[in-house]
């Protein structure tokens, strides 16, 4: 029991993800009077060979229509945890390959849908949505205080969570 | 009076913009199992040198924060009217220059905000939003049946409408 509680504390301390997306976004906005690095892509570095949707509405529509689960990655350009996860995500051949089976969306601004923030608006944060448009709140990472956060070392857990998300809710019933 | 009503009919006939975005989007979805032309950009061809926002939430946030008006272009890849307007928009130096003073968003999927479709969800459709987050429904094009549609020949009207949008509501009061 002692060992387990040390472990929990460890995981809690590790999960230093970035501040509220809203606050970070505010900071970012002030810095964007300069020209962006062109071209601005929908992938934003999470996999240039993958097909990315632009908006949440588009992603929901495509998920429902294609019967593919939706994977939503909330991140921020000036968050080192987001950047590190992005690098691991983009460099993992297994993850990139499996990602082709998803409708994909990466967002630097929060939507107004509170279902996308079951335990807060931190980044990085990865959520899966079933084509029946149900948020898969049951698919979580390693950190009890930020259930949908992943560190670069969690890539294989993320991969197995992606596999879990591909088993659609409908077919399970 | 006779001449004027002919003119109205002419304008009505000219304004053959594309079908409801929602229906077109459905068609498009079925065709996108193939890989996209890489990289997918946020500009989508409306001005690669301009800064484009990704989502409506981001655009509203940036407009309010920067006190710049927001210009939203609804369009579709498989709509020839959208494509023709895009070409004229991207090739007009005056429009591209003035566009730098706006927060910019181009969308191929409708948002859930009905304020963005004052007279329907046709494309192409251009709406201006004041930094006070008021839709400028008063800034319209030439076509009485589709008030926010523009043809490629309407580029100078669009340019003067952009100038109108830059006179913010707050400063007018």
Short mmCIF file of C-alpha atoms in Angstrom, two decimals:
data_model
loop_
_atom_site.label_atom_id
_atom_site.label_comp_id
_atom_site.label_asym_id
_atom_site.label_seq_id
_atom_site.Cartn_x
_atom_site.Cartn_y
_atom_site.Cartn_z
CA UNK A 1 0.00 0.00 0.00
CA UNK A 2 2.89 2.32 0.86
CA UNK A 3 4.55 1.55 -2.43
CA UNK A 4 1.34 2.21 -4.33
CA UNK A 5 0.84 5.61 -2.77
CA UNK A 6 4.40 6.62 -3.59
CA UNK A 7 3.68 5.57 -7.13
CA UNK A 8 0.53 7.68 -7.26
CA UNK A 9 2.45 10.66 -5.99
CA UNK A 10 5.11 10.06 -8.57
CA UNK A 11 2.58 9.94 -11.37
CA UNK A 12 0.95 13.04 -10.00
CA UNK A 13 4.23 14.93 -10.03
CA UNK A 14 5.16 13.71 -13.49
CA UNK A 15 1.95 14.97 -14.99
CA UNK A 16 3.01 18.58 -15.12
CA UNK A 17 1.12 19.46 -18.24
CA UNK A 18 0.66 23.02 -19.34
CA UNK A 19 -1.61 25.65 -17.91
CA UNK A 20 -5.20 26.18 -18.94
CA UNK A 21 -5.40 26.37 -22.69
CA UNK A 22 -7.41 29.58 -22.45
CA UNK A 23 -4.71 31.43 -20.56
CA UNK A 24 -1.95 30.13 -22.79
CA UNK A 25 -3.94 31.10 -25.84
CA UNK A 26 -4.20 34.65 -24.60
CA UNK A 27 -0.46 34.87 -24.27
CA UNK A 28 -0.01 33.38 -27.70
CA UNK A 29 -2.38 35.85 -29.30
CA UNK A 30 -0.27 38.80 -28.29
CA UNK A 31 2.70 37.28 -30.03
CA UNK A 32 1.06 36.61 -33.38
CA UNK A 33 1.25 40.00 -35.00
CA UNK A 34 4.34 38.62 -36.74
CA UNK A 35 3.96 36.51 -39.89
CA UNK A 36 3.56 32.77 -39.29
CA UNK A 37 5.98 30.19 -40.60
CA UNK A 38 4.40 29.43 -43.95
CA UNK A 39 2.53 27.39 -44.88
CA UNK A 40 0.24 26.98 -41.88
CA UNK A 41 -0.86 23.34 -42.02
CA UNK A 42 -3.80 21.48 -40.54
CA UNK A 43 -1.42 18.82 -39.22
CA UNK A 44 0.57 21.43 -37.23
CA UNK A 45 3.36 18.85 -37.09
CA UNK A 46 1.35 15.90 -35.71
CA UNK A 47 1.72 13.93 -38.97
CA UNK A 48 1.94 15.68 -42.31
CA UNK A 49 0.98 12.51 -44.21
CA UNK A 50 -2.28 12.10 -42.31
CA UNK A 51 -5.62 13.66 -43.20
CA UNK A 52 -6.62 16.27 -40.61
CA UNK A 53 -9.97 17.93 -40.20
CA UNK A 54 -10.14 21.68 -39.61
CA UNK A 55 -12.99 22.03 -37.12
CA UNK A 56 -14.88 20.07 -34.48
CA UNK A 57 -18.07 20.27 -36.54
CA UNK A 58 -16.30 18.79 -39.54
CA UNK A 59 -14.71 16.07 -37.41
CA UNK A 60 -18.02 15.01 -35.83
CA UNK A 61 -19.68 14.97 -39.24
CA UNK A 62 -16.94 12.85 -40.80
CA UNK A 63 -16.78 10.47 -37.85
CA UNK A 64 -20.50 9.80 -37.96
CA UNK A 65 -20.53 9.45 -41.73
CA UNK A 66 -17.47 7.25 -42.06
CA UNK A 67 -18.08 5.21 -38.89
CA UNK A 68 -14.50 5.92 -37.83
CA UNK A 69 -13.71 7.03 -34.28
CA UNK A 70 -12.53 10.60 -33.79
CA UNK A 71 -9.27 11.43 -32.05
CA UNK A 72 -8.94 14.99 -30.74
CA UNK A 73 -5.58 16.34 -29.62
CA UNK A 74 -5.61 19.59 -27.66
CA UNK A 75 -2.17 21.19 -27.60
CA UNK A 76 -0.36 24.52 -27.60
CA UNK A 77 2.59 25.78 -29.58
CA UNK A 78 4.29 27.29 -26.54
CA UNK A 79 3.77 24.29 -24.24
CA UNK A 80 6.92 22.12 -24.03
CA UNK A 81 4.88 19.07 -22.93
CA UNK A 82 2.72 19.42 -26.04
CA UNK A 83 5.78 19.83 -28.23
CA UNK A 84 7.50 16.77 -26.77
CA UNK A 85 4.39 14.61 -27.19
CA UNK A 86 3.96 15.89 -30.74
CA UNK A 87 7.50 14.84 -31.63
CA UNK A 88 6.98 11.35 -30.18
CA UNK A 89 3.57 11.08 -31.91
CA UNK A 90 4.91 12.16 -35.29
CA UNK A 91 7.96 9.91 -35.06
CA UNK A 92 6.12 6.74 -34.00
CA UNK A 93 5.47 4.68 -37.13
CA UNK A 94 2.97 2.50 -35.25
CA UNK A 95 0.96 5.47 -34.04
CA UNK A 96 1.04 7.19 -37.44
CA UNK A 97 -0.10 4.00 -39.16
CA UNK A 98 -2.94 3.40 -36.70
CA UNK A 99 -3.96 7.06 -36.87
CA UNK A 100 -5.04 6.51 -40.48
CA UNK A 101 -8.05 4.61 -39.13
CA UNK A 102 -9.29 7.69 -37.27
CA UNK A 103 -10.88 10.98 -38.10
CA UNK A 104 -8.22 13.34 -36.78
CA UNK A 105 -8.40 16.81 -35.27
CA UNK A 106 -5.78 18.80 -33.45
CA UNK A 107 -6.82 22.03 -31.76
CA UNK A 108 -4.97 24.91 -30.16
CA UNK A 109 -8.22 26.60 -29.09
CA UNK A 110 -10.86 24.97 -26.93
CA UNK A 111 -14.31 24.37 -28.37
CA UNK A 112 -17.43 25.37 -26.43
CA UNK A 113 -18.30 21.68 -25.90
CA UNK A 114 -17.70 20.86 -22.24
CA UNK A 115 -17.76 17.14 -23.05
CA UNK A 116 -14.27 17.63 -24.44
CA UNK A 117 -12.94 18.65 -21.02
CA UNK A 118 -14.13 15.91 -18.61
CA UNK A 119 -11.46 16.87 -16.07
CA UNK A 120 -10.38 20.30 -17.26
CA UNK A 121 -8.86 22.20 -20.16
CA UNK A 122 -5.19 21.31 -19.79
CA UNK A 123 -2.83 20.44 -22.63
CA UNK A 124 -1.68 18.13 -24.03
CA UNK A 125 -4.98 16.22 -23.81
CA UNK A 126 -6.20 13.45 -26.07
CA UNK A 127 -9.82 12.36 -26.25
CA UNK A 128 -11.53 9.72 -28.34
CA UNK A 129 -15.08 10.01 -29.62
CA UNK A 130 -17.06 7.07 -30.90
CA UNK A 131 -18.88 7.44 -34.27
CA UNK A 132 -22.09 7.29 -32.21
CA UNK A 133 -20.79 10.70 -30.99
CA UNK A 134 -20.10 9.50 -27.46
CA UNK A 135 -16.97 10.81 -25.72
CA UNK A 136 -14.92 7.78 -24.62
CA UNK A 137 -14.18 9.12 -21.14
CA UNK A 138 -13.17 5.56 -20.22
CA UNK A 139 -10.06 5.69 -22.40
CA UNK A 140 -7.48 7.33 -20.16
CA UNK A 141 -3.75 7.75 -19.72
CA UNK A 142 -1.54 7.17 -16.64
CA UNK A 143 -2.11 10.33 -14.62
CA UNK A 144 -4.94 10.37 -12.11
CA UNK A 145 -5.07 14.16 -11.91
CA UNK A 146 -5.12 14.63 -15.67
CA UNK A 147 -6.75 11.55 -17.11
CA UNK A 148 -6.31 12.45 -20.77
CA UNK A 149 -2.71 13.66 -20.63
CA UNK A 150 0.17 11.70 -22.15
CA UNK A 151 3.92 12.12 -21.86
CA UNK A 152 6.26 11.14 -24.73
CA UNK A 153 7.12 7.96 -22.79
CA UNK A 154 3.42 6.98 -22.87
CA UNK A 155 3.35 6.45 -26.64
CA UNK A 156 2.76 2.70 -26.38
CA UNK A 157 -0.10 3.28 -23.94
CA UNK A 158 -1.52 5.79 -26.38
CA UNK A 159 -1.19 3.19 -29.13
CA UNK A 160 -3.13 0.62 -27.14
CA UNK A 161 -5.74 3.24 -26.27
CA UNK A 162 -6.14 3.93 -29.97
CA UNK A 163 -6.74 0.22 -30.50
CA UNK A 164 -9.35 0.32 -27.75
CA UNK A 165 -11.07 3.26 -29.42
CA UNK A 166 -11.21 1.36 -32.71
CA UNK A 167 -13.46 -1.23 -31.04
CA UNK A 168 -16.60 0.77 -31.56
CA UNK A 169 -19.24 1.00 -28.86
CA UNK A 170 -22.00 -0.14 -31.18
CA UNK A 171 -20.29 -3.40 -32.06
CA UNK A 172 -19.63 -4.05 -28.36
CA UNK A 173 -23.31 -3.92 -27.50
CA UNK B 1 -39.20 50.93 -63.23
CA UNK B 2 -39.25 48.34 -66.01
CA UNK B 3 -35.51 48.62 -66.39
CA UNK B 4 -34.99 48.23 -62.67
CA UNK B 5 -37.02 45.05 -62.46
CA UNK B 6 -35.10 43.56 -65.38
CA UNK B 7 -31.97 44.39 -63.49
CA UNK B 8 -33.22 42.68 -60.36
CA UNK B 9 -34.09 39.59 -62.33
CA UNK B 10 -30.68 39.62 -63.91
CA UNK B 11 -28.98 39.83 -60.55
CA UNK B 12 -31.18 37.06 -59.25
CA UNK B 13 -30.23 34.80 -62.15
CA UNK B 14 -26.56 35.61 -61.89
CA UNK B 15 -26.42 34.59 -58.26
CA UNK B 16 -26.32 30.88 -58.95
CA UNK B 17 -24.20 30.00 -55.98
CA UNK B 18 -23.73 26.44 -54.87
CA UNK B 19 -26.16 24.21 -53.06
CA UNK B 20 -26.45 24.03 -49.29
CA UNK B 21 -23.06 23.56 -47.78
CA UNK B 22 -24.33 20.63 -45.72
CA UNK B 23 -25.40 18.62 -48.77
CA UNK B 24 -22.24 19.39 -50.66
CA UNK B 25 -20.18 18.45 -47.65
CA UNK B 26 -21.84 15.05 -47.54
CA UNK B 27 -20.90 14.43 -51.13
CA UNK B 28 -17.37 15.57 -50.47
CA UNK B 29 -16.97 13.28 -47.48
CA UNK B 30 -17.52 10.18 -49.56
CA UNK B 31 -14.72 11.20 -51.87
CA UNK B 32 -12.07 11.80 -49.22
CA UNK B 33 -10.89 8.28 -48.60
CA UNK B 34 -8.05 9.19 -50.98
CA UNK B 35 -5.02 11.10 -49.67
CA UNK B 36 -5.28 14.89 -49.78
CA UNK B 37 -2.93 17.03 -51.79
CA UNK B 38 -0.25 17.71 -49.19
CA UNK B 39 0.22 19.87 -47.26
CA UNK B 40 -3.33 20.79 -46.26
CA UNK B 41 -3.16 24.50 -45.48
CA UNK B 42 -5.32 26.79 -43.40
CA UNK B 43 -5.45 29.27 -46.30
CA UNK B 44 -6.91 26.63 -48.64
CA UNK B 45 -5.81 28.86 -51.50
CA UNK B 46 -7.43 32.13 -50.34
CA UNK B 47 -4.06 33.78 -49.68
CA UNK B 48 -1.06 31.75 -48.57
CA UNK B 49 0.74 34.85 -47.28
CA UNK B 50 -2.09 35.78 -44.92
CA UNK B 51 -2.57 34.52 -41.37
CA UNK B 52 -5.63 32.26 -41.15
CA UNK B 53 -7.36 31.03 -38.03
CA UNK B 54 -8.39 27.38 -37.79
CA UNK B 55 -11.71 27.55 -35.97
CA UNK B 56 -14.60 29.91 -35.29
CA UNK B 57 -13.79 29.91 -31.56
CA UNK B 58 -10.21 30.93 -32.29
CA UNK B 59 -11.36 33.61 -34.73
CA UNK B 60 -13.85 35.16 -32.27
CA UNK B 61 -11.23 35.13 -29.55
CA UNK B 62 -8.60 36.80 -31.71
CA UNK B 63 -11.03 39.37 -33.08
CA UNK B 64 -12.13 40.45 -29.62
CA UNK B 65 -8.56 40.49 -28.30
CA UNK B 66 -6.97 42.31 -31.20
CA UNK B 67 -9.90 44.65 -31.92
CA UNK B 68 -9.74 43.63 -35.58
CA UNK B 69 -12.92 42.71 -37.47
CA UNK B 70 -13.38 39.09 -38.46
CA UNK B 71 -13.99 38.03 -42.06
CA UNK B 72 -15.49 34.58 -42.55
CA UNK B 73 -15.55 32.96 -45.98
CA UNK B 74 -17.75 29.89 -46.39
CA UNK B 75 -16.81 27.92 -49.49
CA UNK B 76 -16.56 24.41 -50.92
CA UNK B 77 -13.84 22.69 -52.89
CA UNK B 78 -16.26 21.24 -55.42
CA UNK B 79 -18.24 24.46 -55.98
CA UNK B 80 -17.12 26.27 -59.16
CA UNK B 81 -18.49 29.61 -57.87
CA UNK B 82 -16.38 29.25 -54.73
CA UNK B 83 -13.34 28.33 -56.78
CA UNK B 84 -13.78 31.29 -59.14
CA UNK B 85 -14.20 33.74 -56.25
CA UNK B 86 -11.17 32.25 -54.50
CA UNK B 87 -9.03 32.81 -57.59
CA UNK B 88 -10.15 36.45 -57.86
CA UNK B 89 -9.67 36.95 -54.12
CA UNK B 90 -6.18 35.47 -54.09
CA UNK B 91 -5.10 37.39 -57.20
CA UNK B 92 -6.37 40.81 -56.08
CA UNK B 93 -3.45 42.67 -54.55
CA UNK B 94 -5.80 45.26 -53.05
CA UNK B 95 -7.95 42.64 -51.35
CA UNK B 96 -4.95 40.66 -50.10
CA UNK B 97 -3.39 43.82 -48.69
CA UNK B 98 -6.58 44.92 -46.94
CA UNK B 99 -7.18 41.38 -45.64
CA UNK B 100 -4.11 41.77 -43.41
CA UNK B 101 -6.20 44.10 -41.24
CA UNK B 102 -8.70 41.33 -40.49
CA UNK B 103 -8.83 38.18 -38.45
CA UNK B 104 -9.42 35.65 -41.23
CA UNK B 105 -11.28 32.35 -41.32
CA UNK B 106 -12.31 30.22 -44.26
CA UNK B 107 -14.62 27.28 -43.62
CA UNK B 108 -15.82 24.33 -45.69
CA UNK B 109 -18.10 23.11 -42.88
CA UNK B 110 -20.84 25.20 -41.32
CA UNK B 111 -20.60 26.08 -37.64
CA UNK B 112 -23.58 25.59 -35.33
CA UNK B 113 -23.96 29.38 -35.00
CA UNK B 114 -27.08 30.43 -36.91
CA UNK B 115 -25.93 34.05 -36.85
CA UNK B 116 -23.49 33.07 -39.58
CA UNK B 117 -26.34 32.18 -41.94
CA UNK B 118 -28.68 35.21 -41.88
CA UNK B 119 -30.25 34.16 -45.21
CA UNK B 120 -29.16 30.54 -45.52
CA UNK B 121 -26.14 28.26 -45.77
CA UNK B 122 -25.13 28.77 -49.41
CA UNK B 123 -21.57 29.14 -50.67
CA UNK B 124 -19.62 31.20 -51.43
CA UNK B 125 -20.74 33.46 -48.59
CA UNK B 126 -18.73 36.17 -46.87
CA UNK B 127 -19.67 37.63 -43.50
CA UNK B 128 -18.02 40.28 -41.38
CA UNK B 129 -18.08 40.29 -37.60
CA UNK B 130 -17.22 43.32 -35.51
CA UNK B 131 -14.73 42.89 -32.61
CA UNK B 132 -17.75 43.55 -30.37
CA UNK B 133 -18.82 40.12 -31.74
CA UNK B 134 -21.75 41.51 -33.71
CA UNK B 135 -22.45 40.02 -37.14
CA UNK B 136 -22.43 42.87 -39.66
CA UNK B 137 -25.59 41.73 -41.48
CA UNK B 138 -25.70 45.23 -43.02
CA UNK B 139 -22.61 44.57 -45.15
CA UNK B 140 -24.00 42.83 -48.21
CA UNK B 141 -23.19 42.05 -51.82
CA UNK B 142 -25.25 42.62 -55.00
CA UNK B 143 -27.67 39.71 -54.93
CA UNK B 144 -30.99 40.18 -53.16
CA UNK B 145 -31.65 36.45 -52.83
CA UNK B 146 -28.20 35.70 -51.43
CA UNK B 147 -27.08 38.81 -49.65
CA UNK B 148 -23.61 37.59 -48.69
CA UNK B 149 -22.63 35.99 -52.01
CA UNK B 150 -20.02 37.50 -54.30
CA UNK B 151 -19.05 36.69 -57.88
CA UNK B 152 -15.46 37.17 -59.13
CA UNK B 153 -16.62 40.37 -60.85
CA UNK B 154 -17.68 41.75 -57.46
CA UNK B 155 -14.15 41.98 -56.11
CA UNK B 156 -14.17 45.79 -55.95
CA UNK B 157 -17.49 45.72 -54.09
CA UNK B 158 -15.99 43.19 -51.70
CA UNK B 159 -13.00 45.50 -51.24
CA UNK B 160 -15.24 48.45 -50.34
CA UNK B 161 -17.25 46.20 -48.00
CA UNK B 162 -14.00 45.28 -46.28
CA UNK B 163 -13.29 48.99 -45.84
CA UNK B 164 -16.77 49.39 -44.36
CA UNK B 165 -16.13 46.53 -41.92
CA UNK B 166 -12.90 48.19 -40.79
CA UNK B 167 -14.94 51.13 -39.50
CA UNK B 168 -15.75 49.45 -36.22
CA UNK B 169 -19.22 49.74 -34.71
CA UNK B 170 -17.87 51.03 -31.42
CA UNK B 171 -16.17 54.02 -32.98
CA UNK B 172 -19.31 54.82 -34.95
CA UNK B 173 -21.39 55.15 -31.79
#
